[in-house]
mmCIF file of C-alpha atoms in Angstrom:
data_model
loop_
_atom_site.group_PDB
_atom_site.id
_atom_site.type_symbol
_atom_site.label_atom_id
_atom_site.label_comp_id
_atom_site.label_asym_id
_atom_site.label_seq_id
_atom_site.Cartn_x
_atom_site.Cartn_y
_atom_site.Cartn_z
ATOM 1 C CA MET A 1 7.937 17.848 31.354
ATOM 2 C CA PRO A 2 4.619 19.453 31.858
ATOM 3 C CA LEU A 3 4.402 20.923 28.332
ATOM 4 C CA LEU A 4 4.693 17.608 26.702
ATOM 5 C CA ASP A 5 2.017 16.124 28.895
ATOM 6 C CA ALA A 6 -0.384 19.013 28.033
ATOM 7 C CA VAL A 7 0.404 18.459 24.188
ATOM 8 C CA LYS A 8 -0.264 14.659 24.791
ATOM 9 C CA GLY A 9 -3.453 15.414 26.520
ATOM 10 C CA ILE A 10 -4.745 17.762 23.638
ATOM 11 C CA ALA A 11 -3.633 15.368 20.948
ATOM 12 C CA CYS A 12 -5.270 12.477 22.822
ATOM 13 C CA ALA A 13 -8.364 14.290 23.083
ATOM 14 C CA VAL A 14 -8.490 15.097 19.484
ATOM 15 C CA ILE A 15 -7.962 11.494 18.619
ATOM 16 C CA VAL A 16 -10.830 10.344 20.871
ATOM 17 C CA ALA A 17 -13.007 12.950 19.285
ATOM 18 C CA HIS A 18 -11.926 11.548 15.870
ATOM 19 C CA HIS A 19 -13.221 8.047 16.998
ATOM 20 C CA LEU A 20 -16.328 9.373 18.575
ATOM 21 C CA SER A 21 -17.300 11.210 15.321
ATOM 22 C CA ARG A 22 -16.913 8.005 13.311
ATOM 23 C CA TYR A 23 -18.133 4.929 15.331
ATOM 24 C CA GLY A 24 -21.502 3.873 16.398
ATOM 25 C CA PRO A 25 -24.869 5.476 15.658
ATOM 26 C CA MET A 26 -24.625 8.730 17.707
ATOM 27 C CA PRO A 27 -22.370 10.693 15.191
ATOM 28 C CA GLU A 28 -24.882 10.636 12.513
ATOM 29 C CA GLY A 29 -27.468 12.528 14.142
ATOM 30 C CA ALA A 30 -24.944 14.686 16.405
ATOM 31 C CA SER A 31 -23.065 15.730 13.370
ATOM 32 C CA THR A 32 -26.192 17.675 11.946
ATOM 33 C CA LEU A 33 -25.546 20.246 14.679
ATOM 34 C CA ALA A 34 -22.069 21.108 13.838
ATOM 35 C CA PRO A 35 -21.241 19.414 10.531
ATOM 36 C CA ALA A 36 -18.010 21.182 9.730
ATOM 37 C CA LEU A 37 -16.589 20.370 13.218
ATOM 38 C CA PHE A 38 -17.471 16.654 12.642
ATOM 39 C CA ASP A 39 -16.247 16.467 9.288
ATOM 40 C CA TRP A 40 -12.839 17.916 10.253
ATOM 41 C CA LEU A 41 -12.824 15.303 13.285
ATOM 42 C CA ALA A 42 -13.686 12.422 11.172
ATOM 43 C CA GLU A 43 -11.215 13.337 8.372
ATOM 44 C CA ASP A 44 -8.288 15.030 10.091
ATOM 45 C CA GLY A 45 -8.468 14.331 13.673
ATOM 46 C CA ARG A 46 -6.259 11.153 13.101
ATOM 47 C CA LEU A 47 -3.351 13.419 12.306
ATOM 48 C CA ALA A 48 -2.931 14.025 16.072
ATOM 49 C CA VAL A 49 -1.513 10.461 16.076
ATOM 50 C CA GLN A 50 1.539 12.110 14.440
ATOM 51 C CA VAL A 51 2.147 14.140 17.523
ATOM 52 C CA PHE A 52 2.208 10.914 19.695
ATOM 53 C CA LEU A 53 4.944 9.400 17.156
ATOM 54 C CA VAL A 54 7.105 12.366 17.457
ATOM 55 C CA LEU A 55 6.969 12.596 21.172
ATOM 56 C CA ALA A 56 7.269 8.844 21.440
ATOM 57 C CA GLY A 57 10.502 8.949 19.477
ATOM 58 C CA PHE A 58 11.671 12.045 21.589
ATOM 59 C CA LEU A 59 11.288 10.200 24.847
ATOM 60 C CA ALA A 60 12.680 6.885 23.344
ATOM 61 C CA ALA A 61 15.971 8.651 22.416
ATOM 62 C CA GLY A 62 16.128 10.261 25.999
ATOM 63 C CA SER A 63 15.524 6.816 27.563
ATOM 64 C CA LEU A 64 17.749 4.689 25.521
ATOM 65 C CA ALA A 65 20.777 6.893 24.315
ATOM 66 C CA PRO A 66 20.500 10.409 25.537
ATOM 67 C CA ASP A 67 24.009 11.082 24.776
ATOM 68 C CA GLY A 68 24.041 8.880 21.619
ATOM 69 C CA VAL A 69 25.317 5.830 23.562
ATOM 70 C CA LEU A 70 23.391 3.055 24.347
ATOM 71 C CA ARG A 71 22.802 2.882 28.042
ATOM 72 C CA VAL A 72 20.773 -0.407 28.029
ATOM 73 C CA ASP A 73 22.870 -3.317 29.557
ATOM 74 C CA ARG A 74 20.422 -6.171 28.579
ATOM 75 C CA PRO A 75 18.497 -5.119 25.396
ATOM 76 C CA LEU A 76 16.125 -8.334 25.324
ATOM 77 C CA VAL A 77 15.072 -7.252 29.143
ATOM 78 C CA ARG A 78 14.408 -3.681 27.979
ATOM 79 C CA VAL A 79 12.252 -4.957 25.176
ATOM 80 C CA PHE A 80 10.207 -7.103 27.464
ATOM 81 C CA GLN A 81 9.962 -4.208 29.801
ATOM 82 C CA ARG A 82 8.491 -1.958 27.084
ATOM 83 C CA TYR A 83 6.186 -4.879 26.064
ATOM 84 C CA GLY A 84 5.051 -5.192 29.469
ATOM 85 C CA ARG A 85 4.289 -1.440 29.994
ATOM 86 C CA LEU A 86 2.493 -1.140 26.709
ATOM 87 C CA VAL A 87 0.273 -4.460 27.087
ATOM 88 C CA MET A 88 -0.822 -4.279 30.758
ATOM 89 C CA PRO A 89 -3.346 -1.571 30.366
ATOM 90 C CA TYR A 90 -3.790 -2.851 26.647
ATOM 91 C CA LEU A 91 -4.676 -6.276 27.670
ATOM 92 C CA VAL A 92 -7.207 -5.061 30.322
ATOM 93 C CA ALA A 93 -8.786 -2.727 27.736
ATOM 94 C CA LEU A 94 -9.097 -5.682 25.196
ATOM 95 C CA ILE A 95 -10.715 -7.827 27.812
ATOM 96 C CA LEU A 96 -13.357 -5.076 28.360
ATOM 97 C CA SER A 97 -13.731 -4.446 24.712
ATOM 98 C CA VAL A 98 -14.455 -8.194 24.261
ATOM 99 C CA LEU A 99 -16.880 -8.429 27.177
ATOM 100 C CA VAL A 100 -18.843 -5.220 26.232
ATOM 101 C CA ALA A 101 -19.196 -6.318 22.621
ATOM 102 C CA ALA A 102 -20.477 -9.497 23.664
ATOM 103 C CA LEU A 103 -23.016 -7.683 25.940
ATOM 104 C CA VAL A 104 -24.178 -5.081 23.513
ATOM 105 C CA ARG A 105 -24.256 -7.232 20.372
ATOM 106 C CA PRO A 106 -27.932 -8.116 20.655
ATOM 107 C CA TRP A 107 -28.941 -4.534 21.240
ATOM 108 C CA LEU A 108 -26.648 -2.545 18.956
ATOM 109 C CA ASP A 109 -26.829 -3.478 15.126
ATOM 110 C CA ASP A 110 -23.847 -1.562 14.154
ATOM 111 C CA GLU A 111 -20.498 -2.405 12.073
ATOM 112 C CA ALA A 112 -18.473 -0.660 15.098
ATOM 113 C CA VAL A 113 -19.418 -3.754 17.146
ATOM 114 C CA PRO A 114 -16.462 -6.200 16.777
ATOM 115 C CA ALA A 115 -17.475 -9.723 15.791
ATOM 116 C CA PRO A 116 -17.064 -12.538 18.296
ATOM 117 C CA PRO A 117 -13.279 -13.378 18.512
ATOM 118 C CA GLY A 118 -11.608 -16.580 17.759
ATOM 119 C CA MET A 119 -8.750 -17.932 19.770
ATOM 120 C CA ALA A 120 -6.118 -17.120 17.168
ATOM 121 C CA GLN A 121 -7.397 -13.659 16.785
ATOM 122 C CA LEU A 122 -7.045 -13.100 20.684
ATOM 123 C CA LEU A 123 -3.663 -14.546 20.716
ATOM 124 C CA ALA A 124 -2.436 -12.324 17.755
ATOM 125 C CA HIS A 125 -3.624 -9.196 19.721
ATOM 126 C CA GLY A 126 -1.958 -10.415 22.953
ATOM 127 C CA LEU A 127 1.252 -10.768 20.934
ATOM 128 C CA LEU A 128 0.680 -7.279 19.135
ATOM 129 C CA LEU A 129 0.698 -9.250 15.805
ATOM 130 C CA GLN A 130 -2.957 -8.688 14.837
ATOM 131 C CA ASP A 131 -2.375 -6.474 11.779
ATOM 132 C CA LEU A 132 0.695 -8.203 10.588
ATOM 133 C CA LEU A 133 -1.276 -11.759 10.447
ATOM 134 C CA GLY A 134 -4.478 -10.000 8.970
ATOM 135 C CA TYR A 135 -6.761 -10.054 11.845
ATOM 136 C CA ASP A 136 -9.649 -7.701 12.340
ATOM 137 C CA ALA A 137 -9.092 -5.316 15.210
ATOM 138 C CA LEU A 138 -11.120 -6.087 18.562
ATOM 139 C CA SER A 139 -10.963 -2.310 19.590
ATOM 140 C CA THR A 140 -10.100 1.025 17.721
ATOM 141 C CA GLY A 141 -6.421 2.265 18.052
ATOM 142 C CA VAL A 142 -4.870 -1.219 18.938
ATOM 143 C CA TRP A 143 -2.836 -0.858 15.633
ATOM 144 C CA TYR A 144 -0.949 2.152 17.358
ATOM 145 C CA VAL A 145 0.192 -0.223 20.176
ATOM 146 C CA ALA A 146 1.741 -2.799 17.878
ATOM 147 C CA ILE A 147 3.403 -0.023 15.879
ATOM 148 C CA ASP A 148 4.691 1.823 19.054
ATOM 149 C CA PHE A 149 6.240 -1.539 20.112
ATOM 150 C CA GLN A 150 7.662 -2.240 16.729
ATOM 151 C CA LEU A 151 9.240 1.381 16.614
ATOM 152 C CA PHE A 152 10.642 0.977 19.982
ATOM 153 C CA VAL A 153 12.338 -2.325 19.039
ATOM 154 C CA LEU A 154 13.580 -0.821 15.584
ATOM 155 C CA ALA A 155 14.990 2.358 17.481
ATOM 156 C CA LEU A 156 16.855 -0.024 20.009
ATOM 157 C CA ALA A 157 18.196 -2.176 17.239
ATOM 158 C CA ALA A 158 19.510 0.908 15.277
ATOM 159 C CA ILE A 159 21.398 2.199 18.457
ATOM 160 C CA ALA A 160 22.774 -1.245 19.241
ATOM 161 C CA LEU A 161 23.989 -1.588 15.580
ATOM 162 C CA SER A 162 25.678 1.780 16.020
ATOM 163 C CA GLU A 163 27.294 0.293 19.275
ATOM 164 C CA LEU A 164 28.653 -2.694 17.319
ATOM 165 C CA MET A 165 30.036 -0.552 14.406
ATOM 166 C CA GLN A 166 31.688 1.681 17.120
ATOM 167 C CA ARG A 167 33.467 -1.102 18.468
ATOM 168 C CA ARG A 168 34.307 -2.657 15.239
ATOM 169 C CA TRP A 169 35.727 0.734 13.615
ATOM 170 C CA SER A 170 37.167 1.968 17.040
ATOM 171 C CA VAL A 171 35.146 5.214 16.778
ATOM 172 C CA ARG A 172 36.257 7.693 19.485
ATOM 173 C CA PRO A 173 33.597 8.516 22.084
ATOM 174 C CA GLU A 174 32.888 12.133 20.997
ATOM 175 C CA ARG A 175 32.040 10.771 17.619
ATOM 176 C CA SER A 176 29.966 7.822 18.543
ATOM 177 C CA ARG A 177 26.767 10.234 18.809
ATOM 178 C CA TRP A 178 27.176 11.271 15.165
ATOM 179 C CA LEU A 179 27.395 7.659 14.050
ATOM 180 C CA VAL A 180 23.826 6.661 16.000
ATOM 181 C CA ALA A 181 22.332 9.925 14.773
ATOM 182 C CA GLY A 182 23.391 9.088 11.204
ATOM 183 C CA LEU A 183 21.803 5.489 11.258
ATOM 184 C CA VAL A 184 18.554 7.022 12.620
ATOM 185 C CA LEU A 185 18.601 9.599 9.824
ATOM 186 C CA ALA A 186 19.265 7.047 7.235
ATOM 187 C CA LEU A 187 16.068 5.338 8.803
ATOM 188 C CA VAL A 188 14.104 8.675 8.492
ATOM 189 C CA ILE A 189 15.160 9.237 4.998
ATOM 190 C CA ALA A 190 14.375 5.777 3.865
ATOM 191 C CA SER A 191 10.869 5.799 5.568
ATOM 192 C CA LEU A 192 9.804 9.214 4.301
ATOM 193 C CA ALA A 193 11.037 8.629 0.815
ATOM 194 C CA VAL A 194 10.066 5.101 0.267
ATOM 195 C CA PHE A 195 8.291 3.023 2.958
ATOM 196 C CA ASN A 196 5.800 5.963 4.036
ATOM 197 C CA ARG A 197 4.545 6.163 0.366
ATOM 198 C CA HIS A 198 3.193 2.472 0.303
ATOM 199 C CA GLU A 199 0.059 2.096 2.160
ATOM 200 C CA GLU A 200 0.494 -1.543 2.222
ATOM 201 C CA LEU A 201 3.369 -1.306 4.714
ATOM 202 C CA ASP A 202 1.263 0.548 7.376
ATOM 203 C CA THR A 203 1.242 -2.421 9.596
ATOM 204 C CA THR A 204 5.032 -1.962 9.958
ATOM 205 C CA ALA A 205 7.245 0.219 11.943
ATOM 206 C CA LEU A 206 9.078 1.320 8.479
ATOM 207 C CA TYR A 207 6.078 3.081 7.276
ATOM 208 C CA PHE A 208 6.082 5.055 10.622
ATOM 209 C CA PHE A 209 9.756 5.638 11.409
ATOM 210 C CA GLY A 210 9.802 8.799 9.669
ATOM 211 C CA SER A 211 7.811 10.608 12.266
ATOM 212 C CA TYR A 212 9.253 8.521 15.265
ATOM 213 C CA GLY A 213 12.776 9.143 13.954
ATOM 214 C CA LEU A 214 12.230 12.960 13.658
ATOM 215 C CA GLY A 215 11.464 13.039 17.399
ATOM 216 C CA MET A 216 14.572 11.040 18.052
ATOM 217 C CA LEU A 217 16.779 13.418 16.270
ATOM 218 C CA VAL A 218 15.104 16.495 17.790
ATOM 219 C CA PHE A 219 16.083 14.942 21.320
ATOM 220 C CA TRP A 220 19.632 14.776 20.138
ATOM 221 C CA ILE A 221 19.646 18.044 18.629
ATOM 222 C CA GLY A 222 18.685 19.429 21.683
ATOM 223 C CA ARG A 223 21.794 18.349 23.372
ATOM 224 C CA ALA A 224 23.928 20.141 21.037
ATOM 225 C CA THR A 225 26.528 22.480 22.900
ATOM 226 C CA ARG A 226 27.021 25.054 20.208
ATOM 227 C CA THR A 227 24.347 27.130 18.865
ATOM 228 C CA SER A 228 25.716 26.917 15.329
ATOM 229 C CA THR A 229 25.508 23.153 15.448
ATOM 230 C CA TRP A 230 21.839 23.389 16.867
ATOM 231 C CA ALA A 231 20.999 25.796 13.975
ATOM 232 C CA PHE A 232 22.554 23.539 11.174
ATOM 233 C CA SER A 233 20.717 20.739 12.496
ATOM 234 C CA ILE A 234 17.297 22.463 12.514
ATOM 235 C CA VAL A 235 17.934 23.797 8.938
ATOM 236 C CA LEU A 236 18.963 20.262 7.849
ATOM 237 C CA LEU A 237 15.795 18.662 9.513
ATOM 238 C CA ALA A 238 13.467 21.334 7.718
ATOM 239 C CA LEU A 239 14.991 20.572 4.283
ATOM 240 C CA LEU A 240 14.602 16.988 5.006
ATOM 241 C CA GLY A 241 11.075 17.613 5.720
ATOM 242 C CA ALA A 242 10.448 19.882 2.833
ATOM 243 C CA ALA A 243 12.087 17.471 0.418
ATOM 244 C CA ALA A 244 9.852 14.609 1.553
ATOM 245 C CA LEU A 245 6.854 16.606 1.085
ATOM 246 C CA ALA A 246 7.811 17.915 -2.228
ATOM 247 C CA LEU A 247 8.460 14.304 -3.444
ATOM 248 C CA ASP A 248 5.016 13.324 -2.065
ATOM 249 C CA TRP A 249 2.764 15.592 -0.148
ATOM 250 C CA ARG A 250 1.438 13.808 3.015
ATOM 251 C CA SER A 251 -0.442 15.900 5.605
ATOM 252 C CA ARG A 252 0.617 13.367 8.204
ATOM 253 C CA ILE A 253 4.239 14.018 7.452
ATOM 254 C CA ALA A 254 3.647 17.790 7.409
ATOM 255 C CA THR A 255 2.138 17.445 10.853
ATOM 256 C CA ALA A 256 5.015 15.484 12.181
ATOM 257 C CA LEU A 257 7.702 17.881 10.824
ATOM 258 C CA VAL A 258 5.867 20.896 12.423
ATOM 259 C CA THR A 259 5.528 19.187 15.638
ATOM 260 C CA ALA A 260 9.375 17.981 15.555
ATOM 261 C CA LEU A 261 10.364 21.658 14.847
ATOM 262 C CA CYS A 262 8.262 23.186 17.413
ATOM 263 C CA VAL A 263 9.603 20.610 20.092
ATOM 264 C CA ALA A 264 13.134 21.578 18.904
ATOM 265 C CA ILE A 265 12.707 25.178 19.332
ATOM 266 C CA VAL A 266 10.900 24.945 22.707
ATOM 267 C CA GLN A 267 13.585 22.609 23.984
ATOM 268 C CA HIS A 268 16.390 25.013 22.954
ATOM 269 C CA LEU A 269 14.616 27.670 24.819
ATOM 270 C CA ASP A 270 14.607 25.425 27.974
ATOM 271 C CA GLY A 271 10.742 25.356 27.494
ATOM 272 C CA LEU A 272 10.493 21.860 28.435
ATOM 273 C CA LYS A 273 11.639 22.194 32.079
ATOM 274 C CA PRO A 274 8.865 22.375 34.635
ATOM 275 C CA ALA A 275 10.122 25.767 35.882
ATOM 276 C CA ALA A 276 9.256 27.279 32.388
ATOM 277 C CA TRP A 277 5.540 26.594 32.842
ATOM 278 C CA PRO A 278 4.664 27.408 36.438
ATOM 279 C CA SER A 279 1.096 27.961 35.783
ATOM 280 C CA MET A 280 0.664 25.174 33.038
ATOM 281 C CA GLY A 281 -3.064 23.962 33.176
ATOM 282 C CA GLU A 282 -3.139 20.974 35.694
ATOM 283 C CA PRO A 283 -5.926 19.430 33.934
ATOM 284 C CA LEU A 284 -4.202 19.329 30.721
ATOM 285 C CA VAL A 285 -1.223 17.831 32.192
ATOM 286 C CA ARG A 286 -3.231 15.275 34.162
ATOM 287 C CA LEU A 287 -4.987 14.409 30.895
ATOM 288 C CA GLY A 288 -1.693 13.856 29.195
ATOM 289 C CA ARG A 289 -0.664 11.491 31.979
ATOM 290 C CA ILE A 290 -3.514 9.177 31.497
ATOM 291 C CA SER A 291 -3.473 9.770 27.617
ATOM 292 C CA TYR A 292 -2.574 6.233 27.060
ATOM 293 C CA SER A 293 -5.193 4.714 29.285
ATOM 294 C CA LEU A 294 -7.919 7.023 27.779
ATOM 295 C CA PHE A 295 -6.729 5.978 24.242
ATOM 296 C CA LEU A 296 -7.250 2.364 25.066
ATOM 297 C CA ILE A 297 -10.392 2.423 27.167
ATOM 298 C CA HIS A 298 -12.580 4.927 25.273
ATOM 299 C CA PHE A 299 -13.842 2.379 22.753
ATOM 300 C CA PRO A 300 -15.646 -0.070 25.090
ATOM 301 C CA VAL A 301 -17.225 2.942 26.902
ATOM 302 C CA LEU A 302 -18.527 4.113 23.400
ATOM 303 C CA LEU A 303 -19.993 0.795 22.778
ATOM 304 C CA LEU A 304 -21.705 0.670 26.004
ATOM 305 C CA VAL A 305 -23.179 4.295 25.873
ATOM 306 C CA SER A 306 -24.288 3.802 22.179
ATOM 307 C CA ALA A 307 -26.017 0.681 23.294
ATOM 308 C CA VAL A 308 -27.930 2.416 26.055
ATOM 309 C CA VAL A 309 -28.716 5.452 24.132
ATOM 310 C CA SER A 310 -30.004 3.613 20.837
ATOM 311 C CA ARG A 311 -32.027 1.229 23.114
ATOM 312 C CA LEU A 312 -33.711 3.674 25.784
ATOM 313 C CA LEU A 313 -33.635 7.045 24.287
ATOM 314 C CA PRO A 314 -35.044 8.839 21.241
ATOM 315 C CA ALA A 315 -32.982 9.233 18.182
ATOM 316 C CA THR A 316 -32.561 13.122 18.156
ATOM 317 C CA PRO A 317 -29.495 15.127 17.314
ATOM 318 C CA TRP A 318 -29.423 16.665 20.699
ATOM 319 C CA ILE A 319 -29.671 13.313 22.613
ATOM 320 C CA ASP A 320 -26.748 11.837 20.378
ATOM 321 C CA LEU A 321 -24.644 15.036 21.048
ATOM 322 C CA LEU A 322 -25.290 14.505 24.768
ATOM 323 C CA GLY A 323 -24.340 10.710 24.397
ATOM 324 C CA LEU A 324 -21.091 11.446 23.131
ATOM 325 C CA LEU A 325 -20.163 14.089 25.715
ATOM 326 C CA VAL A 326 -21.312 11.499 28.320
ATOM 327 C CA THR A 327 -18.991 8.822 26.486
ATOM 328 C CA PHE A 328 -15.997 11.354 26.787
ATOM 329 C CA ALA A 329 -16.589 12.027 30.483
ATOM 330 C CA LEU A 330 -17.055 8.514 31.140
ATOM 331 C CA SER A 331 -14.044 7.582 29.314
ATOM 332 C CA ILE A 332 -11.808 10.032 31.384
ATOM 333 C CA ALA A 333 -13.084 8.480 34.580
ATOM 334 C CA ALA A 334 -12.400 4.978 33.130
ATOM 335 C CA ALA A 335 -8.954 6.164 32.152
ATOM 336 C CA LEU A 336 -8.106 7.475 35.382
ATOM 337 C CA LEU A 337 -9.186 3.985 37.170
ATOM 338 C CA LEU A 338 -7.190 2.049 34.533
ATOM 339 C CA TYR A 339 -4.002 4.520 35.008
ATOM 340 C CA ARG A 340 -4.102 4.203 38.809
ATOM 341 C CA CYS A 341 -4.774 0.454 38.960
ATOM 342 C CA VAL A 342 -2.817 -0.837 36.011
ATOM 343 C CA GLU A 343 -0.767 1.408 33.902
ATOM 344 C CA SER A 344 1.066 3.014 36.819
ATOM 345 C CA ARG A 345 2.035 -0.246 38.287
ATOM 346 C CA PRO A 346 5.423 -1.923 37.532
ATOM 347 C CA ALA A 347 5.095 -4.502 34.748
ATOM 348 C CA THR A 348 6.153 -7.821 35.772
ATOM 349 C CA LEU A 349 6.012 -11.281 34.006
ATOM 350 C CA ARG A 350 3.276 -12.656 36.196
ATOM 351 C CA ALA A 351 0.989 -9.729 35.730
ATOM 352 C CA VAL A 352 1.445 -9.760 31.994
ATOM 353 C CA LEU A 353 0.909 -13.637 31.855
ATOM 354 C CA SER A 354 -2.120 -13.335 34.102
ATOM 355 C CA LEU A 355 -3.984 -10.533 31.903
ATOM 356 C CA PHE A 356 -2.902 -12.397 28.685
ATOM 357 C CA ALA A 357 -4.598 -15.617 30.032
ATOM 358 C CA GLY A 358 -7.450 -13.597 31.094
ATOM 359 C CA LEU A 359 -7.882 -12.397 27.673
ATOM 360 C CA LEU A 360 -7.819 -15.986 26.233
ATOM 361 C CA ALA A 361 -10.224 -17.102 28.943
ATOM 362 C CA CYS A 362 -12.636 -14.496 27.675
ATOM 363 C CA GLY A 363 -12.717 -15.990 24.333
ATOM 364 C CA LEU A 364 -13.142 -19.580 25.857
ATOM 365 C CA VAL A 365 -16.016 -18.427 27.901
ATOM 366 C CA LEU A 366 -17.810 -16.529 24.970
ATOM 367 C CA ALA A 367 -17.114 -19.335 22.486
ATOM 368 C CA SER A 368 -18.966 -21.764 24.932
#
């Protein structure tokens, strides 16, 4: 799906720019050259995460139950596979973040530099429990990895529950997809109307399932064989989103709703097929494919470049802007390397345990 890859590439670039506009000493000087742009990135750039949430839900539905029926024989194995795919590049990026932070700490006096981690903090990060347990993040965006994993498990549990209900109630196969869609819809409504309105729940999947579930529903809506069914479902989705925004306006939910509706329309027009975009910009597609690695690796690169610029170069707006541009370019290069060497490789128990042990070893070395 080259179009979705390109959209992911653009969204990831906005998220990275959002972080570059907020962390370290360079944004303060560079922002004087384009204050409106930096203000927008710092405040609203985070909304691009909603695009990733919707697309993640869309792809999860296609992977777990494309026809509304669970096609996973061993759910626990599938959960570990998802964990492994998420944490292999994540653990490498965390190791680099911990090492780079230790390296630049004497040079870079900035609140963006994480404090030396404890073993419990490292263990919580490796298990994707850092936010639930109240530990400070060792890198930007690590919250999203934990939430993505929670959302996947919640989606899998909802689909598995629908399977149990189908067997218990002897639901006919042609109606089974309506049952799973109904369960997901109920979770979406609960998230949008209740959980997403309480910021203290933003460490849980329930807070974000409104956006994620919209993506899942859009995938199944696209499988409708009748135009009337598709049109009715789209209207229902739009009304649901409008009601949620009328209840409590949230720009993040508005972004997710617009993203979901756009994907639904493009999907209905067969716009997600590769043949529909023969001239799709290859750089954006490639950027989308490495977007996860870029999301993970850009923070240690930012720390390293910030330390070099603040230590060796004069503090001028143009120097700071150049430093941010260099950070972005080096982050893409590092992401390519992380993608090829780690993310694109199969996730195995041995590889995950080795990287987990490497993260804990960094803590032991730095603590000694």
